[in-house]
Amino acid sequence: MELNTRLILALDVTIEEEALRLAEMLAPYLDVIKVNYPLVLSTGMQIVEKLSRIRPVLCDFKVADIPNTNRLIVERVSAFGAMGVIVHGFTGPESLKATMRRGLDVFVVAEMTHPGSDFFPRVSEDIVDIGAHLGVTGFIAPATKPERLSLIKRLSKERSKPFTILSPGVGAQGGKVAAAIEAGADALIVGRSLYESEDPEATARDLIEQIQAAESSRPE
Ligand code: OMP
């Protein structure tokens, strides 16, 4: 994944025209467009092909099944031109390995953003271990919990290759740009507070400015 603006749009709308309009409008500000079930279940997988002509698409399908089913899912994701996929790691190394066969970027959820996701801290170190050992592209870590994000960054940094940390939770879920970047996020995943704002382009510019300011004050 190429990172420039370090901003990823979580495009969780359910109308195709709106999705394409937002993607076109925000394309200059985005490294990646992330799609999830609400959009794909409303419009069909062809939306992935259409959006991929605008910006690279990351399919957030939180894949969490037996190895054979994981492999079949990732083959479909790849066939529609996505650049990557988000998967769960609690299913273990065999399931995870099965998602890594098509040359897609694979991001593993290390911990989640929402209140009540208390199971994750008990397993996140193991999940990072499994993912790092297999050589995934990176991890998803919560902007709403900067101390956990920072731990996940540190754990992933202790490995032989650098892992990319993508961080959702800024804006609608209460996470702050500066705290997430300072804790080690390499890019932010932002949905509602961006696409529902009155002026999404101005919001995108503001987010990028905040990301850049926080990055320049981040210790390496
Ligand atoms: P907003 O809360 O609208 O900014 O959207 C956040 C996006 O990130 C949604 O598409 C979520 O599905 C996704 N997400 C989380 O919010 N929390 C997580 O722990 C993981 C994800 C994700 O994997 O992207």
PDB file of C-alpha atoms and ligand atoms in Angstrom:
ATOM      1  CA  MET A   1       0.000   0.000   0.000  1.00  0.00           C
ATOM      2  CA  GLU A   2       1.365   3.367  -0.981  1.00  0.00           C
ATOM      3  CA  LEU A   3       0.872   6.015   1.704  1.00  0.00           C
ATOM      4  CA  ASN A   4       0.852   9.697   0.829  1.00  0.00           C
ATOM      5  CA  THR A   5      -2.012  11.576   2.469  1.00  0.00           C
ATOM      6  CA  ARG A   6      -2.422   8.788   5.066  1.00  0.00           C
ATOM      7  CA  LEU A   7      -6.172   9.194   4.821  1.00  0.00           C
ATOM      8  CA  ILE A   8      -8.475   6.258   4.014  1.00  0.00           C
ATOM      9  CA  LEU A   9     -12.186   6.805   3.402  1.00  0.00           C
ATOM     10  CA  ALA A  10     -14.554   4.284   5.039  1.00  0.00           C
ATOM     11  CA  LEU A  11     -17.267   4.440   2.390  1.00  0.00           C
ATOM     12  CA  ASP A  12     -20.176   3.027   4.387  1.00  0.00           C
ATOM     13  CA  VAL A  13     -22.981   4.465   2.281  1.00  0.00           C
ATOM     14  CA  THR A  14     -25.561   2.228   0.616  1.00  0.00           C
ATOM     15  CA  ILE A  15     -26.408   4.042  -2.624  1.00  0.00           C
ATOM     16  CA  GLU A  16     -24.118   3.467  -5.584  1.00  0.00           C
ATOM     17  CA  GLU A  17     -24.421   6.981  -7.060  1.00  0.00           C
ATOM     18  CA  GLU A  18     -23.565   8.526  -3.714  1.00  0.00           C
ATOM     19  CA  ALA A  19     -20.589   6.200  -3.251  1.00  0.00           C
ATOM     20  CA  LEU A  20     -19.187   7.076  -6.679  1.00  0.00           C
ATOM     21  CA  ARG A  21     -19.849  10.802  -6.217  1.00  0.00           C
ATOM     22  CA  LEU A  22     -18.028  10.848  -2.853  1.00  0.00           C
ATOM     23  CA  ALA A  23     -15.167   8.757  -4.215  1.00  0.00           C
ATOM     24  CA  GLU A  24     -14.663  11.091  -7.211  1.00  0.00           C
ATOM     25  CA  MET A  25     -14.889  14.193  -5.025  1.00  0.00           C
ATOM     26  CA  LEU A  26     -12.485  12.948  -2.362  1.00  0.00           C
ATOM     27  CA  ALA A  27     -10.069  10.988  -4.593  1.00  0.00           C
ATOM     28  CA  PRO A  28      -7.280  13.638  -4.510  1.00  0.00           C
ATOM     29  CA  TYR A  29      -7.224  13.421  -0.711  1.00  0.00           C
ATOM     30  CA  LEU A  30      -7.269   9.654  -0.335  1.00  0.00           C
ATOM     31  CA  ASP A  31      -4.686   6.897  -0.387  1.00  0.00           C
ATOM     32  CA  VAL A  32      -7.342   4.182  -0.364  1.00  0.00           C
ATOM     33  CA  ILE A  33     -11.109   3.685  -0.338  1.00  0.00           C
ATOM     34  CA  LYS A  34     -12.310   1.100   2.164  1.00  0.00           C
ATOM     35  CA  VAL A  35     -15.568  -0.712   1.402  1.00  0.00           C
ATOM     36  CA  ASN A  36     -17.520  -2.807   3.839  1.00  0.00           C
ATOM     37  CA  TYR A  37     -20.647  -4.991   3.702  1.00  0.00           C
ATOM     38  CA  PRO A  38     -23.220  -2.155   3.782  1.00  0.00           C
ATOM     39  CA  LEU A  39     -22.056  -0.879   0.388  1.00  0.00           C
ATOM     40  CA  VAL A  40     -21.344  -4.232  -1.252  1.00  0.00           C
ATOM     41  CA  LEU A  41     -24.583  -5.824  -0.036  1.00  0.00           C
ATOM     42  CA  SER A  42     -26.510  -2.830  -1.414  1.00  0.00           C
ATOM     43  CA  THR A  43     -24.823  -2.478  -4.782  1.00  0.00           C
ATOM     44  CA  GLY A  44     -23.044  -5.761  -5.558  1.00  0.00           C
ATOM     45  CA  MET A  45     -19.340  -6.509  -5.857  1.00  0.00           C
ATOM     46  CA  GLN A  46     -19.122  -4.547  -9.139  1.00  0.00           C
ATOM     47  CA  ILE A  47     -18.812  -1.449  -6.978  1.00  0.00           C
ATOM     48  CA  VAL A  48     -15.303  -2.649  -6.096  1.00  0.00           C
ATOM     49  CA  GLU A  49     -14.333  -2.619  -9.790  1.00  0.00           C
ATOM     50  CA  LYS A  50     -15.899   0.805 -10.308  1.00  0.00           C
ATOM     51  CA  LEU A  51     -14.244   2.374  -7.261  1.00  0.00           C
ATOM     52  CA  SER A  52     -10.899   0.766  -8.137  1.00  0.00           C
ATOM     53  CA  ARG A  53     -10.826   2.944 -11.275  1.00  0.00           C
ATOM     54  CA  ILE A  54     -10.879   5.961  -8.929  1.00  0.00           C
ATOM     55  CA  ARG A  55      -8.597   4.875  -6.047  1.00  0.00           C
ATOM     56  CA  PRO A  56      -7.278   1.520  -4.762  1.00  0.00           C
ATOM     57  CA  VAL A  57      -9.957  -0.376  -2.831  1.00  0.00           C
ATOM     58  CA  LEU A  58      -9.508  -2.202   0.454  1.00  0.00           C
ATOM     59  CA  CYS A  59     -12.297  -4.719   1.128  1.00  0.00           C
ATOM     60  CA  ASP A  60     -13.147  -4.680   4.814  1.00  0.00           C
ATOM     61  CA  PHE A  61     -14.850  -8.062   4.982  1.00  0.00           C
ATOM     62  CA  LYS A  62     -13.302  -9.025   8.331  1.00  0.00           C
ATOM     63  CA  VAL A  63     -12.805 -12.492   6.932  1.00  0.00           C
ATOM     64  CA  ALA A  64     -13.042 -15.051   9.755  1.00  0.00           C
ATOM     65  CA  ASP A  65     -13.730 -18.563   8.536  1.00  0.00           C
ATOM     66  CA  ILE A  66     -12.137 -21.938   7.933  1.00  0.00           C
ATOM     67  CA  PRO A  67      -9.124 -21.879   5.580  1.00  0.00           C
ATOM     68  CA  ASN A  68     -11.018 -23.106   2.505  1.00  0.00           C
ATOM     69  CA  THR A  69     -13.799 -20.533   2.849  1.00  0.00           C
ATOM     70  CA  ASN A  70     -11.266 -17.769   3.539  1.00  0.00           C
ATOM     71  CA  ARG A  71      -9.397 -18.737   0.379  1.00  0.00           C
ATOM     72  CA  LEU A  72     -12.598 -18.662  -1.698  1.00  0.00           C
ATOM     73  CA  ILE A  73     -13.564 -15.228  -0.312  1.00  0.00           C
ATOM     74  CA  VAL A  74     -10.158 -13.739  -1.043  1.00  0.00           C
ATOM     75  CA  GLU A  75     -10.220 -15.143  -4.583  1.00  0.00           C
ATOM     76  CA  ARG A  76     -13.477 -13.264  -5.214  1.00  0.00           C
ATOM     77  CA  VAL A  77     -12.090 -10.072  -3.661  1.00  0.00           C
ATOM     78  CA  SER A  78      -9.068 -10.349  -5.928  1.00  0.00           C
ATOM     79  CA  ALA A  79     -11.189 -11.071  -9.025  1.00  0.00           C
ATOM     80  CA  PHE A  80     -12.986  -7.753  -8.574  1.00  0.00           C
ATOM     81  CA  GLY A  81      -9.736  -5.800  -8.497  1.00  0.00           C
ATOM     82  CA  ALA A  82      -9.379  -4.868  -4.815  1.00  0.00           C
ATOM     83  CA  MET A  83      -5.882  -4.050  -3.582  1.00  0.00           C
ATOM     84  CA  GLY A  84      -6.375  -5.624  -0.201  1.00  0.00           C
ATOM     85  CA  VAL A  85      -8.576  -7.209   2.403  1.00  0.00           C
ATOM     86  CA  ILE A  86      -9.181  -6.875   6.133  1.00  0.00           C
ATOM     87  CA  VAL A  87      -9.340 -10.182   7.987  1.00  0.00           C
ATOM     88  CA  HIS A  88      -9.663 -11.422  11.541  1.00  0.00           C
ATOM     89  CA  GLY A  89      -6.784 -13.235  13.196  1.00  0.00           C
ATOM     90  CA  PHE A  90      -8.520 -15.091  16.020  1.00  0.00           C
ATOM     91  CA  THR A  91      -9.281 -17.949  13.622  1.00  0.00           C
ATOM     92  CA  GLY A  92      -5.599 -18.934  13.792  1.00  0.00           C
ATOM     93  CA  PRO A  93      -2.635 -19.254  11.444  1.00  0.00           C
ATOM     94  CA  GLU A  94      -4.111 -21.698   8.912  1.00  0.00           C
ATOM     95  CA  SER A  95      -7.144 -19.511   8.242  1.00  0.00           C
ATOM     96  CA  LEU A  96      -4.967 -16.426   8.062  1.00  0.00           C
ATOM     97  CA  LYS A  97      -2.477 -18.083   5.715  1.00  0.00           C
ATOM     98  CA  ALA A  98      -5.360 -18.948   3.377  1.00  0.00           C
ATOM     99  CA  THR A  99      -6.076 -15.230   2.884  1.00  0.00           C
ATOM    100  CA  MET A 100      -2.507 -14.521   1.780  1.00  0.00           C
ATOM    101  CA  ARG A 101      -2.493 -16.355  -1.507  1.00  0.00           C
ATOM    102  CA  ARG A 102      -3.558 -13.832  -4.105  1.00  0.00           C
ATOM    103  CA  GLY A 103      -0.966 -11.121  -3.656  1.00  0.00           C
ATOM    104  CA  LEU A 104      -3.469  -8.852  -1.932  1.00  0.00           C
ATOM    105  CA  ASP A 105      -2.439  -6.639   0.975  1.00  0.00           C
ATOM    106  CA  VAL A 106      -3.753  -8.384   4.081  1.00  0.00           C
ATOM    107  CA  PHE A 107      -4.568  -6.365   7.204  1.00  0.00           C
ATOM    108  CA  VAL A 108      -5.402  -8.231  10.406  1.00  0.00           C
ATOM    109  CA  VAL A 109      -7.669  -6.731  13.069  1.00  0.00           C
ATOM    110  CA  ALA A 110      -5.504  -6.591  16.194  1.00  0.00           C
ATOM    111  CA  GLU A 111      -8.051  -4.790  18.357  1.00  0.00           C
ATOM    112  CA  MET A 112     -11.374  -3.088  17.738  1.00  0.00           C
ATOM    113  CA  THR A 113     -12.550   0.446  18.426  1.00  0.00           C
ATOM    114  CA  HIS A 114     -15.971   0.063  19.988  1.00  0.00           C
ATOM    115  CA  PRO A 115     -16.977  -0.043  23.665  1.00  0.00           C
ATOM    116  CA  GLY A 116     -17.398  -3.626  24.809  1.00  0.00           C
ATOM    117  CA  SER A 117     -14.693  -5.090  22.558  1.00  0.00           C
ATOM    118  CA  ASP A 118     -12.991  -6.230  25.755  1.00  0.00           C
ATOM    119  CA  PHE A 119     -12.109  -9.676  24.457  1.00  0.00           C
ATOM    120  CA  PHE A 120      -9.412  -8.307  22.170  1.00  0.00           C
ATOM    121  CA  PRO A 121      -6.769  -7.219  24.713  1.00  0.00           C
ATOM    122  CA  ARG A 122      -6.662 -10.844  25.889  1.00  0.00           C
ATOM    123  CA  VAL A 123      -5.692 -12.080  22.439  1.00  0.00           C
ATOM    124  CA  SER A 124      -4.214  -9.155  20.546  1.00  0.00           C
ATOM    125  CA  GLU A 125      -0.593  -9.996  21.322  1.00  0.00           C
ATOM    126  CA  ASP A 126      -1.137 -13.512  19.962  1.00  0.00           C
ATOM    127  CA  ILE A 127      -2.910 -12.120  16.892  1.00  0.00           C
ATOM    128  CA  VAL A 128      -0.024  -9.755  16.169  1.00  0.00           C
ATOM    129  CA  ASP A 129       2.396 -12.656  16.706  1.00  0.00           C
ATOM    130  CA  ILE A 130       0.581 -14.901  14.227  1.00  0.00           C
ATOM    131  CA  GLY A 131       0.197 -12.140  11.639  1.00  0.00           C
ATOM    132  CA  ALA A 132       3.786 -10.977  11.957  1.00  0.00           C
ATOM    133  CA  HIS A 133       5.114 -14.511  11.700  1.00  0.00           C
ATOM    134  CA  LEU A 134       3.149 -15.072   8.483  1.00  0.00           C
ATOM    135  CA  GLY A 135       4.239 -11.713   7.068  1.00  0.00           C
ATOM    136  CA  VAL A 136       0.907  -9.963   6.632  1.00  0.00           C
ATOM    137  CA  THR A 137       0.919  -6.376   5.371  1.00  0.00           C
ATOM    138  CA  GLY A 138      -0.221  -4.829   8.627  1.00  0.00           C
ATOM    139  CA  PHE A 139      -2.732  -4.490  11.401  1.00  0.00           C
ATOM    140  CA  ILE A 140      -5.915  -2.601  12.255  1.00  0.00           C
ATOM    141  CA  ALA A 141      -5.637  -0.900  15.643  1.00  0.00           C
ATOM    142  CA  PRO A 142      -8.061   1.468  17.408  1.00  0.00           C
ATOM    143  CA  ALA A 143      -7.727   5.252  17.327  1.00  0.00           C
ATOM    144  CA  THR A 144     -10.225   5.263  20.214  1.00  0.00           C
ATOM    145  CA  LYS A 145      -7.650   3.522  22.442  1.00  0.00           C
ATOM    146  CA  PRO A 146      -4.305   5.219  21.795  1.00  0.00           C
ATOM    147  CA  GLU A 147      -2.538   3.268  24.539  1.00  0.00           C
ATOM    148  CA  ARG A 148      -3.563  -0.044  22.916  1.00  0.00           C
ATOM    149  CA  LEU A 149      -2.656   1.301  19.471  1.00  0.00           C
ATOM    150  CA  SER A 150       0.746   2.233  20.810  1.00  0.00           C
ATOM    151  CA  LEU A 151       1.266  -1.257  22.262  1.00  0.00           C
ATOM    152  CA  ILE A 152       0.273  -2.896  18.961  1.00  0.00           C
ATOM    153  CA  LYS A 153       2.674  -0.596  17.092  1.00  0.00           C
ATOM    154  CA  ARG A 154       5.471  -1.495  19.500  1.00  0.00           C
ATOM    155  CA  LEU A 155       4.773  -5.244  19.234  1.00  0.00           C
ATOM    156  CA  SER A 156       4.688  -5.086  15.453  1.00  0.00           C
ATOM    157  CA  LYS A 157       7.858  -2.976  15.347  1.00  0.00           C
ATOM    158  CA  GLU A 158       9.826  -5.614  17.210  1.00  0.00           C
ATOM    159  CA  ARG A 159       9.592  -7.817  14.093  1.00  0.00           C
ATOM    160  CA  SER A 160      11.991  -8.142  11.221  1.00  0.00           C
ATOM    161  CA  LYS A 161       9.865  -6.182   8.747  1.00  0.00           C
ATOM    162  CA  PRO A 162       7.817  -3.044   9.333  1.00  0.00           C
ATOM    163  CA  PHE A 163       4.049  -3.499   9.444  1.00  0.00           C
ATOM    164  CA  THR A 164       1.551  -0.852   8.400  1.00  0.00           C
ATOM    165  CA  ILE A 165      -0.904   0.162  11.098  1.00  0.00           C
ATOM    166  CA  LEU A 166      -4.297   1.410   9.879  1.00  0.00           C
ATOM    167  CA  SER A 167      -6.436   3.047  12.506  1.00  0.00           C
ATOM    168  CA  PRO A 168     -10.209   3.548  12.469  1.00  0.00           C
ATOM    169  CA  GLY A 169     -12.213   5.388  15.133  1.00  0.00           C
ATOM    170  CA  VAL A 170     -11.370   9.057  14.503  1.00  0.00           C
ATOM    171  CA  GLY A 171     -14.366  11.406  14.437  1.00  0.00           C
ATOM    172  CA  ALA A 172     -17.753   9.705  14.896  1.00  0.00           C
ATOM    173  CA  GLN A 173     -16.353   7.209  17.419  1.00  0.00           C
ATOM    174  CA  GLY A 174     -14.481   9.864  19.380  1.00  0.00           C
ATOM    175  CA  GLY A 175     -10.842   9.145  18.442  1.00  0.00           C
ATOM    176  CA  LYS A 176      -8.533  12.105  17.819  1.00  0.00           C
ATOM    177  CA  VAL A 177      -6.163  12.481  14.861  1.00  0.00           C
ATOM    178  CA  ALA A 178      -3.135  13.664  16.834  1.00  0.00           C
ATOM    179  CA  ALA A 179      -3.420  10.974  19.520  1.00  0.00           C
ATOM    180  CA  ALA A 180      -3.727   8.206  16.907  1.00  0.00           C
ATOM    181  CA  ILE A 181      -0.796   9.387  14.799  1.00  0.00           C
ATOM    182  CA  GLU A 182       1.377   9.993  17.857  1.00  0.00           C
ATOM    183  CA  ALA A 183       0.527   6.480  19.097  1.00  0.00           C
ATOM    184  CA  GLY A 184       1.821   5.027  15.813  1.00  0.00           C
ATOM    185  CA  ALA A 185      -0.962   4.913  13.222  1.00  0.00           C
ATOM    186  CA  ASP A 186       0.451   4.972   9.680  1.00  0.00           C
ATOM    187  CA  ALA A 187      -2.909   5.946   8.172  1.00  0.00           C
ATOM    188  CA  LEU A 188      -6.362   6.817   9.489  1.00  0.00           C
ATOM    189  CA  ILE A 189      -9.630   5.209   8.372  1.00  0.00           C
ATOM    190  CA  VAL A 190     -12.382   7.837   8.573  1.00  0.00           C
ATOM    191  CA  GLY A 191     -16.029   7.371   7.639  1.00  0.00           C
ATOM    192  CA  ARG A 192     -19.045   9.315   8.869  1.00  0.00           C
ATOM    193  CA  SER A 193     -17.275  12.436  10.105  1.00  0.00           C
ATOM    194  CA  LEU A 194     -15.841  12.798   6.601  1.00  0.00           C
ATOM    195  CA  TYR A 195     -18.576  11.721   4.172  1.00  0.00           C
ATOM    196  CA  GLU A 196     -21.440  13.143   6.252  1.00  0.00           C
ATOM    197  CA  SER A 197     -19.761  16.507   6.812  1.00  0.00           C
ATOM    198  CA  GLU A 198     -21.170  19.627   5.181  1.00  0.00           C
ATOM    199  CA  ASP A 199     -18.054  20.110   3.090  1.00  0.00           C
ATOM    200  CA  PRO A 200     -16.256  16.757   2.738  1.00  0.00           C
ATOM    201  CA  GLU A 201     -13.380  18.256   0.741  1.00  0.00           C
ATOM    202  CA  ALA A 202     -12.661  20.854   3.420  1.00  0.00           C
ATOM    203  CA  THR A 203     -12.896  18.144   6.083  1.00  0.00           C
ATOM    204  CA  ALA A 204     -10.447  15.965   4.156  1.00  0.00           C
ATOM    205  CA  ARG A 205      -7.985  18.855   3.845  1.00  0.00           C
ATOM    206  CA  ASP A 206      -8.296  19.568   7.547  1.00  0.00           C
ATOM    207  CA  LEU A 207      -7.733  15.896   8.459  1.00  0.00           C
ATOM    208  CA  ILE A 208      -4.636  15.739   6.261  1.00  0.00           C
ATOM    209  CA  GLU A 209      -3.250  18.914   7.845  1.00  0.00           C
ATOM    210  CA  GLN A 210      -3.783  17.434  11.299  1.00  0.00           C
ATOM    211  CA  ILE A 211      -2.135  14.150  10.238  1.00  0.00           C
ATOM    212  CA  GLN A 212       0.889  15.994   8.854  1.00  0.00           C
ATOM    213  CA  ALA A 213       1.229  18.194  11.924  1.00  0.00           C
ATOM    214  CA  ALA A 214       1.059  15.183  14.259  1.00  0.00           C
ATOM    215  CA  GLU A 215       3.510  13.229  12.118  1.00  0.00           C
ATOM    216  CA  SER A 216       6.114  15.953  12.210  1.00  0.00           C
ATOM    217  CA  SER A 217       6.033  15.927  16.014  1.00  0.00           C
ATOM    218  CA  ARG A 218       6.112  12.127  16.292  1.00  0.00           C
ATOM    219  CA  PRO A 219       9.325  10.644  17.676  1.00  0.00           C
ATOM    220  CA  GLU A 220      10.691   7.944  15.302  1.00  0.00           C
TER     221      GLU A 220
HETATM  222  P1  OMP B   1     -16.647   5.726  11.145  1.00  0.00           P
HETATM  223  O1  OMP B   1     -16.870   5.352  12.564  1.00  0.00           O
HETATM  224  O2  OMP B   1     -17.880   6.147  10.444  1.00  0.00           O
HETATM  225  O3  OMP B   1     -15.498   6.697  10.985  1.00  0.00           O
HETATM  226  O4  OMP B   1     -16.219   4.382  10.375  1.00  0.00           O
HETATM  227  C1  OMP B   1     -15.212   3.549  10.824  1.00  0.00           C
HETATM  228  C2  OMP B   1     -14.976   2.433   9.841  1.00  0.00           C
HETATM  229  O5  OMP B   1     -13.899   1.611  10.316  1.00  0.00           O
HETATM  230  C3  OMP B   1     -16.157   1.501   9.638  1.00  0.00           C
HETATM  231  O6  OMP B   1     -16.156   1.078   8.290  1.00  0.00           O
HETATM  232  C4  OMP B   1     -15.856   0.306  10.545  1.00  0.00           C
HETATM  233  O7  OMP B   1     -16.397  -0.885  10.043  1.00  0.00           O
HETATM  234  C5  OMP B   1     -14.328   0.272  10.515  1.00  0.00           C
HETATM  235  N1  OMP B   1     -13.704  -0.266  11.738  1.00  0.00           N
HETATM  236  C6  OMP B   1     -14.030   0.261  12.973  1.00  0.00           C
HETATM  237  O8  OMP B   1     -14.764   1.250  13.087  1.00  0.00           O
HETATM  238  N2  OMP B   1     -13.531  -0.324  14.091  1.00  0.00           N
HETATM  239  C7  OMP B   1     -12.675  -1.391  14.074  1.00  0.00           C
HETATM  240  O9  OMP B   1     -12.243  -1.846  15.118  1.00  0.00           O
HETATM  241  C8  OMP B   1     -12.290  -1.897  12.820  1.00  0.00           C
HETATM  242  C9  OMP B   1     -12.753  -1.287  11.660  1.00  0.00           C
HETATM  243  C10 OMP B   1     -12.119  -1.708  10.411  1.00  0.00           C
HETATM  244  O10 OMP B   1     -11.664  -2.862  10.346  1.00  0.00           O
HETATM  245  O11 OMP B   1     -11.950  -0.913   9.495  1.00  0.00           O
END
